[in-house]
């Protein structure tokens, strides 16, 4: 990455001595290792050095993203890059194998509530259910008739339907799975149905069958069906902003549909997506306000007469419709010396309304963090395979708009790639260190604050039983921080968690943990408080006190993931008041060094149904926005 210094600032000066001291100790992937598995008494700092030789290949120039042509994104002002190399499936899961199928049927799973006396009430079960072999192009029918030995008719429900399958009610106590598998279904599938006791809905038997789909001898016997579109949502955009629509259709027969837009908007381009052959990208710039409906057609590659159509509705508003009164949040916050930010959605520049998203956010915030980009399943989906494009783009965006970048959720128990979940626990320390070293190391000049260890504390207090904890015990936290400090001496390193701003088992676990870490001089610089809360939140005194406790330890406070969901009977003025109070607590606390919301528009919030942010689905400001302005 480019070497810019604007992000380092305050800590850089403080830590210059530390930088110099640790430079010699800072090994790299090819550096020499010192033995690190000697037994440490619990109060002695752990010696941390990278595995040598490396456990997995480090990034090479072949992992570098390439420039993405402008037809694919909505961005202006910087060059977007994209990952190269063979495209990976959306979800990398372990596929069932022939050996799994041959191993025979899975045993039923019984759910017996504590209050059930099995000698009086027997559990419902399925009779005559077997694993199946189905042939692509031929209808499979499997009868489900659960039996209750005590009489009565058990209910039942399927866990997840197979693509285009039906679980049909026969209205005689039985149901039938009816499925026409096609070419793309060839392989081994599981189908689970749960039978429910007529007298006790929690008393259940769950049966999973496996279905192996094979090709028929004559492939031409398989019916050819029309391609299917992936659902399109209506969008609101701003006049004169570029709009990109990723038009995706799939063909269950496995062919690649041809996507057409019969009435192309003026000046539009329609090009094949470079990595996803079933996606075509439509880009155009609406030049007047109004509502546009774009018809899209997907034609079957083998039979041009077979096609599906769909319509995408776009509302174009004038720029004036997005104007906010008063001064921008970042300008107001700068006067109070508080960096204010938001978490950017992954690949926001590929959203239809990405230009509006990027534009409003850059006007309002001077910090950007990554909502899902730095998670290990994105960055390092396979050993030796790296996808840096999205975080590189986020950094370019930030640089263009003079924003800081904060890194989010580096070492976490979620969003882990399969290979890491399945890794040998004795290698996990090395994998973790390599990951930290490679990611922090790449962004030393670009990312100033890291939520390094995320959600280390369990829901009910105590340490969370993550794959990291299982492999290293609590030491993983120390190792992660020491590695991060060695790789990026100038970074502000945070322990990040939810439900620690309020009193309760998580806060009770946090302070002793911080004491243990600080007693060993573990380089923790601060605590990240997520703050995913609700509009009826009223524990502000607890937040104030917990912030003070962290400040008393000499640590920084960062509000890292603020959002305020509105429950069924809540309203947006209560929400505004919660935003205002949290901001006020941060402003009055000298150790509170940044405040970031988890997104900024309800449209792209992970809790969108609870409208938790300060802009609505159509980018209109809400009372929460005015409350933040007022408080600043
Ligand atoms: O906002 C994130 C959402 O898009 C993901 O689906 C989800 C699960 O991986 O993670 C969300 O973000 C989490 C964050 O990384 C850590 N704190 C809690 C957030 C919500 O789970």
Coordinates of C-alpha atoms in Angstrom, one line a residue, residues 38-455:
X38 CA 8.4 -23.3 26.2
X39 CA 6.2 -23.3 29.3
X40 CA 5.5 -19.8 30.7
X41 CA 4.6 -19.1 34.3
X42 CA 1.3 -17.3 34.0
X43 CA 2.7 -13.9 35.0
X44 CA 5.6 -14.0 32.5
X45 CA 5.1 -12.4 29.1
X46 CA 4.8 -15.0 26.4
X47 CA 7.5 -14.9 23.8
X48 CA 5.9 -14.5 20.4
X49 CA 7.5 -15.2 17.0
X50 CA 6.1 -16.3 13.7
X51 CA 6.2 -19.9 12.7
X52 CA 9.3 -20.7 10.7
X53 CA 8.8 -22.0 8.1
X54 CA 5.4 -20.5 7.6
X55 CA 2.4 -22.8 8.1
X56 CA 0.6 -21.5 5.0
X57 CA 1.9 -19.5 2.0
X58 CA 2.2 -15.7 2.5
X59 CA 0.6 -13.4 -0.1
X60 CA 2.6 -13.0 -3.2
X61 CA 2.2 -10.6 -6.1
X62 CA -0.2 -13.1 -7.7
X63 CA -2.6 -12.2 -4.9
X64 CA -2.6 -8.5 -5.7
X65 CA -5.9 -7.2 -7.0
X66 CA -6.1 -5.7 -10.5
X67 CA -7.8 -2.5 -11.7
X68 CA -11.5 -2.9 -12.3
X69 CA -12.9 -1.1 -15.4
X70 CA -15.4 1.6 -14.6
X71 CA -18.3 -0.2 -16.2
X72 CA -18.6 -2.4 -13.0
X73 CA -18.8 0.2 -10.2
X74 CA -20.4 3.5 -9.2
X75 CA -17.3 5.1 -7.9
X76 CA -15.8 8.4 -8.9
X77 CA -12.6 9.8 -7.5
X78 CA -10.5 6.7 -7.1
X79 CA -9.6 3.6 -8.9
X80 CA -11.5 0.4 -7.9
X81 CA -9.6 -2.9 -7.8
X82 CA -10.9 -6.4 -7.9
X83 CA -9.5 -9.8 -6.9
X84 CA -8.1 -12.0 -9.5
X85 CA -7.6 -15.7 -9.7
X86 CA -10.2 -18.5 -10.0
X87 CA -13.5 -17.5 -8.5
X88 CA -14.5 -19.2 -5.3
X89 CA -18.0 -20.5 -4.5
X90 CA -20.1 -18.1 -2.4
X91 CA -19.9 -20.4 0.5
X92 CA -17.1 -22.9 0.9
X93 CA -18.7 -25.8 2.6
X94 CA -17.6 -29.4 3.0
X95 CA -19.5 -31.4 0.4
X96 CA -21.0 -34.8 1.2
X97 CA -19.1 -37.6 -0.5
X98 CA -19.9 -41.0 -1.9
X99 CA -18.4 -42.5 1.2
X100 CA -20.9 -40.6 3.4
X101 CA -23.7 -42.0 1.3
X102 CA -22.4 -45.5 1.5
X103 CA -22.0 -45.3 5.3
X104 CA -25.8 -45.8 5.5
X105 CA -28.7 -43.9 7.0
X106 CA -28.2 -41.4 9.8
X107 CA -29.8 -42.3 13.2
X108 CA -32.9 -40.3 14.2
X109 CA -32.2 -37.4 16.6
X110 CA -34.6 -37.4 19.6
X111 CA -35.6 -34.3 21.5
X112 CA -37.0 -35.2 24.9
X113 CA -38.0 -32.4 27.2
X114 CA -37.2 -32.9 30.9
X115 CA -40.9 -33.1 31.9
X116 CA -41.8 -36.0 29.6
X117 CA -42.2 -39.4 31.2
X118 CA -41.3 -41.8 28.3
X119 CA -43.0 -44.8 30.0
X120 CA -46.4 -42.9 29.6
X121 CA -45.8 -40.9 26.5
X122 CA -43.8 -42.6 23.7
X123 CA -41.9 -40.4 21.1
X124 CA -43.2 -40.1 17.6
X125 CA -41.1 -41.8 14.9
X126 CA -40.9 -42.3 11.1
X127 CA -41.4 -45.8 9.6
X128 CA -39.9 -47.0 6.4
X129 CA -37.8 -44.0 5.6
X130 CA -34.7 -44.8 3.6
X131 CA -31.9 -42.9 1.8
X132 CA -32.7 -42.4 -1.9
X133 CA -31.1 -42.5 -5.3
X134 CA -32.8 -40.0 -7.7
X135 CA -32.2 -39.5 -11.3
X136 CA -31.9 -36.0 -12.8
X137 CA -34.9 -35.2 -14.8
X138 CA -37.2 -37.7 -13.0
X139 CA -39.6 -36.9 -10.2
X140 CA -38.7 -38.3 -6.8
X141 CA -41.5 -38.9 -4.3
X142 CA -40.8 -39.8 -0.7
X143 CA -43.7 -40.5 1.7
X144 CA -43.5 -39.2 5.3
X145 CA -46.0 -40.8 7.7
X146 CA -44.9 -40.2 11.4
X147 CA -46.4 -42.6 13.9
X148 CA -47.2 -42.0 17.6
X149 CA -47.5 -45.3 19.5
X150 CA -49.9 -43.6 21.8
X151 CA -52.3 -42.8 19.1
X152 CA -53.0 -39.4 17.6
X153 CA -51.4 -37.9 14.5
X154 CA -48.0 -36.3 14.9
X155 CA -47.3 -33.0 13.1
X156 CA -44.2 -32.5 11.0
X157 CA -42.1 -29.9 9.3
X158 CA -39.1 -29.9 7.0
X159 CA -35.9 -28.1 8.0
X160 CA -35.0 -26.7 4.6
X161 CA -36.5 -27.5 1.3
X162 CA -34.3 -28.7 -1.6
X163 CA -34.2 -26.3 -4.6
X164 CA -37.7 -26.3 -6.2
X165 CA -38.9 -29.2 -4.1
X166 CA -42.3 -29.3 -2.5
X167 CA -43.4 -30.9 0.9
X168 CA -47.0 -31.6 0.0
X169 CA -49.7 -32.3 2.6
X170 CA -51.7 -35.4 1.7
X171 CA -54.4 -34.5 4.3
X172 CA -54.3 -38.0 5.8
X173 CA -51.5 -37.6 8.4
X174 CA -48.8 -38.0 5.8
X175 CA -46.8 -35.6 3.6
X176 CA -44.7 -36.2 0.5
X177 CA -41.5 -34.8 -0.6
X178 CA -41.8 -34.2 -4.3
X179 CA -38.7 -33.1 -6.2
X180 CA -37.6 -32.9 -9.8
X181 CA -33.8 -32.7 -9.5
X182 CA -31.9 -31.4 -12.5
X183 CA -28.3 -31.2 -13.7
X184 CA -27.2 -28.7 -11.1
X185 CA -28.5 -31.0 -8.3
X186 CA -26.3 -34.0 -9.2
X187 CA -24.5 -34.9 -6.0
X188 CA -25.5 -35.9 -2.4
X189 CA -28.1 -33.9 -0.5
X190 CA -29.6 -34.1 3.0
X191 CA -33.3 -33.6 3.8
X192 CA -34.5 -33.3 7.4
X193 CA -38.0 -33.6 8.7
X194 CA -39.0 -33.3 12.3
X195 CA -42.1 -35.2 13.7
X196 CA -43.8 -33.5 16.7
X197 CA -45.7 -35.3 19.4
X198 CA -49.4 -34.4 19.3
X199 CA -49.5 -33.8 23.1
X200 CA -46.2 -32.0 23.6
X201 CA -44.8 -29.8 20.8
X202 CA -41.2 -29.9 22.1
X203 CA -41.2 -33.8 22.1
X204 CA -39.7 -34.6 18.7
X205 CA -37.9 -36.9 16.4
X206 CA -35.7 -35.5 13.7
X207 CA -34.9 -37.7 10.7
X208 CA -32.4 -36.9 8.0
X209 CA -32.3 -38.8 4.8
X210 CA -29.6 -38.6 2.1
X211 CA -30.5 -38.3 -1.5
X212 CA -28.0 -39.1 -4.2
X213 CA -28.8 -37.5 -7.5
X214 CA -27.2 -39.1 -10.6
X215 CA -27.4 -38.4 -14.3
X216 CA -29.6 -40.6 -16.4
X217 CA -28.0 -42.7 -19.2
X218 CA -29.6 -40.4 -21.8
X219 CA -29.0 -36.8 -20.7
X220 CA -31.4 -35.5 -23.4
X221 CA -34.2 -37.0 -21.4
X222 CA -33.9 -34.2 -18.8
X223 CA -36.5 -31.5 -19.3
X224 CA -35.0 -28.1 -20.2
X225 CA -36.4 -25.4 -17.9
X226 CA -36.3 -21.6 -18.2
X227 CA -33.6 -19.7 -16.3
X228 CA -34.5 -18.1 -12.9
X229 CA -33.7 -14.5 -11.8
X230 CA -32.3 -13.7 -8.4
X231 CA -34.8 -11.3 -6.8
X232 CA -34.3 -7.6 -7.4
X233 CA -35.3 -4.9 -4.8
X234 CA -36.4 -1.5 -5.8
X235 CA -33.8 1.2 -5.3
X236 CA -33.6 4.9 -4.7
X237 CA -30.8 6.8 -6.4
X238 CA -29.7 10.4 -7.0
X239 CA -29.9 12.1 -10.4
X240 CA -26.5 12.2 -12.2
X241 CA -25.0 9.4 -10.1
X242 CA -23.9 6.2 -11.9
X243 CA -26.1 3.2 -11.1
X244 CA -24.9 -0.3 -11.5
X245 CA -27.2 -3.3 -11.5
X246 CA -25.7 -6.8 -11.2
X247 CA -28.2 -8.9 -13.2
X248 CA -28.0 -12.5 -12.1
X249 CA -29.9 -15.4 -13.5
X250 CA -29.3 -19.1 -13.0
X251 CA -30.3 -22.1 -15.1
X252 CA -31.0 -25.3 -13.1
X253 CA -29.9 -27.2 -16.1
X254 CA -26.5 -25.9 -15.6
X255 CA -26.2 -23.7 -18.7
X256 CA -25.3 -20.0 -18.5
X257 CA -28.4 -17.9 -19.4
X258 CA -28.0 -15.0 -21.8
X259 CA -29.1 -11.8 -20.2
X260 CA -30.7 -9.0 -22.2
X261 CA -32.1 -5.6 -21.5
X262 CA -34.5 -4.9 -24.4
X263 CA -34.7 -1.1 -23.8
X264 CA -31.3 0.0 -22.6
X265 CA -31.4 3.3 -20.8
X266 CA -29.6 6.1 -22.7
X267 CA -25.8 5.8 -22.5
X268 CA -26.0 2.5 -20.6
X269 CA -23.4 -0.3 -20.8
X270 CA -24.3 -4.0 -20.4
X271 CA -21.2 -6.2 -19.9
X272 CA -20.4 -9.6 -18.7
X273 CA -19.1 -9.8 -15.1
X274 CA -15.5 -10.8 -15.2
X275 CA -15.6 -13.5 -12.5
X276 CA -19.3 -14.6 -12.4
X277 CA -20.4 -15.8 -15.8
X278 CA -24.1 -15.8 -14.8
X279 CA -24.0 -12.1 -14.0
X280 CA -24.3 -9.2 -16.4
X281 CA -23.6 -5.7 -15.2
X282 CA -25.8 -2.8 -16.4
X283 CA -24.5 0.7 -15.7
X284 CA -26.1 4.0 -16.6
X285 CA -26.4 7.5 -15.3
X286 CA -30.0 8.8 -14.9
X287 CA -30.1 12.5 -15.8
X288 CA -33.6 13.4 -14.7
X289 CA -35.7 12.7 -11.6
X290 CA -38.6 10.2 -11.9
X291 CA -39.3 6.5 -11.7
X292 CA -37.7 4.1 -14.1
X293 CA -38.6 0.5 -14.6
X294 CA -36.1 -1.6 -16.4
X295 CA -37.2 -4.9 -18.0
X296 CA -34.6 -7.7 -18.0
X297 CA -34.8 -10.9 -19.8
X298 CA -32.8 -14.2 -19.2
X299 CA -32.8 -16.5 -22.2
X300 CA -32.0 -20.2 -22.1
X301 CA -28.7 -20.9 -23.7
X302 CA -29.9 -24.1 -25.3
X303 CA -33.4 -23.0 -26.4
X304 CA -33.8 -19.3 -27.2
X305 CA -37.6 -19.6 -27.0
X306 CA -37.3 -20.3 -23.2
X307 CA -36.9 -17.2 -21.2
X308 CA -37.9 -15.4 -18.0
X309 CA -38.4 -11.7 -17.4
X310 CA -38.2 -9.4 -14.4
X311 CA -38.6 -5.7 -13.8
X312 CA -36.4 -3.5 -11.7
X313 CA -37.9 -0.3 -10.3
X314 CA -35.6 2.6 -9.7
X315 CA -36.7 5.9 -8.2
X316 CA -34.4 8.8 -9.2
X317 CA -34.5 11.8 -6.9
X318 CA -32.9 15.2 -7.3
X319 CA -29.8 16.0 -5.4
X320 CA -31.7 18.5 -3.3
X321 CA -33.9 15.7 -1.9
X322 CA -30.8 14.4 0.0
X323 CA -29.7 17.7 1.4
X324 CA -29.4 17.8 5.2
X325 CA -29.8 21.0 7.2
X326 CA -27.0 22.4 9.3
X327 CA -23.4 21.3 9.4
X328 CA -22.1 17.8 8.6
X329 CA -21.4 15.5 11.5
X330 CA -17.7 15.2 10.7
X331 CA -17.2 19.0 10.7
X332 CA -19.0 19.3 14.1
X333 CA -17.1 16.4 15.6
X334 CA -13.8 17.7 14.4
X335 CA -14.4 20.8 16.5
X336 CA -14.9 18.5 19.5
X337 CA -11.8 16.5 18.6
X338 CA -13.8 13.3 18.3
X339 CA -13.3 11.1 15.2
X340 CA -16.8 10.0 14.0
X341 CA -17.3 7.1 11.7
X342 CA -19.4 4.3 10.2
X343 CA -19.0 0.7 9.2
X344 CA -19.0 0.4 5.4
X345 CA -20.8 -2.5 3.8
X346 CA -18.6 -4.9 1.9
X347 CA -18.3 -3.8 -1.8
X348 CA -20.6 -0.7 -1.4
X349 CA -19.3 0.5 -4.7
X350 CA -21.0 -2.4 -6.4
X351 CA -24.4 -1.5 -4.9
X352 CA -26.9 0.0 -7.3
X353 CA -27.0 3.1 -5.1
X354 CA -23.3 2.9 -4.2
X355 CA -22.6 6.5 -5.4
X356 CA -25.2 7.9 -3.0
X357 CA -24.0 5.7 -0.2
X358 CA -20.4 6.6 -0.6
X359 CA -21.2 10.3 -1.2
X360 CA -23.3 10.8 1.9
X361 CA -21.0 8.8 4.1
X362 CA -18.0 10.8 3.1
X363 CA -19.7 14.0 3.8
X364 CA -20.8 12.9 7.2
X365 CA -17.9 10.9 8.6
X366 CA -14.1 11.1 8.9
X367 CA -13.6 7.5 10.0
X368 CA -14.6 4.4 8.1
X369 CA -14.5 0.9 9.4
X370 CA -15.1 -2.4 7.6
X371 CA -18.3 -4.2 8.4
X372 CA -17.4 -7.6 6.9
X373 CA -14.3 -7.1 4.9
X374 CA -11.6 -8.0 7.3
X375 CA -13.1 -11.3 8.4
X376 CA -10.9 -14.2 7.8
X377 CA -13.4 -16.0 5.5
X378 CA -13.2 -13.1 3.1
X379 CA -9.5 -12.3 3.3
X380 CA -8.1 -15.8 3.5
X381 CA -10.7 -18.2 2.3
X382 CA -8.2 -21.0 1.5
X383 CA -4.7 -21.5 2.8
X384 CA -2.4 -19.3 0.7
X385 CA -5.3 -17.6 -1.0
X386 CA -6.0 -13.9 -0.3
X387 CA -8.8 -11.5 -1.3
X388 CA -7.6 -7.9 -0.5
X389 CA -9.6 -6.0 -3.1
X390 CA -12.4 -4.8 -0.8
X391 CA -10.3 -3.5 2.0
X392 CA -7.9 -1.9 -0.5
X393 CA -10.9 -0.2 -2.0
X394 CA -12.1 1.0 1.4
X395 CA -8.7 2.5 2.0
X396 CA -8.7 4.3 -1.4
X397 CA -12.1 5.6 -0.6
X398 CA -10.9 6.8 2.8
X399 CA -7.9 8.5 1.3
X400 CA -9.9 10.3 -1.3
X401 CA -12.2 11.7 1.3
X402 CA -9.6 12.3 4.1
X403 CA -11.0 9.7 6.4
X404 CA -9.2 7.4 8.8
X405 CA -9.6 3.6 8.5
X406 CA -10.3 1.5 11.5
X407 CA -10.0 -2.3 11.2
X408 CA -12.8 -4.4 12.6
X409 CA -13.1 -7.9 14.2
X410 CA -9.8 -9.5 13.2
X411 CA -9.6 -12.4 15.6
X412 CA -13.2 -13.6 16.1
X413 CA -15.1 -16.8 16.5
X414 CA -17.4 -16.1 13.5
X415 CA -16.9 -15.7 9.8
X416 CA -14.0 -18.2 9.8
X417 CA -13.1 -20.1 6.7
X418 CA -13.7 -23.9 6.7
X419 CA -10.0 -24.6 6.5
X420 CA -9.4 -22.7 9.8
X421 CA -12.4 -24.4 11.5
X422 CA -10.9 -27.7 10.6
X423 CA -7.3 -26.9 11.3
X424 CA -5.3 -28.8 13.8
X425 CA -5.5 -27.0 17.2
X426 CA -1.8 -27.3 17.7
X427 CA -1.3 -25.2 14.5
X428 CA -3.9 -22.6 15.3
X429 CA -1.6 -20.3 17.2
X430 CA 0.7 -20.1 14.2
X431 CA -2.2 -19.6 11.8
X432 CA -3.5 -16.8 14.0
X433 CA -0.1 -15.1 14.2
X434 CA 0.4 -15.4 10.4
X435 CA -3.0 -13.9 9.8
X436 CA -2.5 -11.0 12.1
X437 CA 1.0 -10.4 10.6
X438 CA -0.1 -10.5 7.0
X439 CA -3.2 -8.3 7.4
X440 CA -1.9 -5.7 9.8
X441 CA 1.5 -5.8 8.1
X442 CA -0.1 -5.0 4.7
X443 CA -1.9 -2.0 6.1
X444 CA 0.6 -0.5 8.5
X445 CA 0.4 2.9 6.7
X446 CA -3.4 2.8 6.3
X447 CA -5.2 1.4 9.3
X448 CA -4.6 3.2 12.6
X449 CA -7.0 1.5 15.0
X450 CA -7.8 -2.2 15.2
X451 CA -10.6 -4.1 17.0
X452 CA -8.1 -6.9 17.2
X453 CA -9.7 -9.5 19.4
X454 CA -13.5 -9.5 19.1
X455 CA -16.0 -11.0 21.5

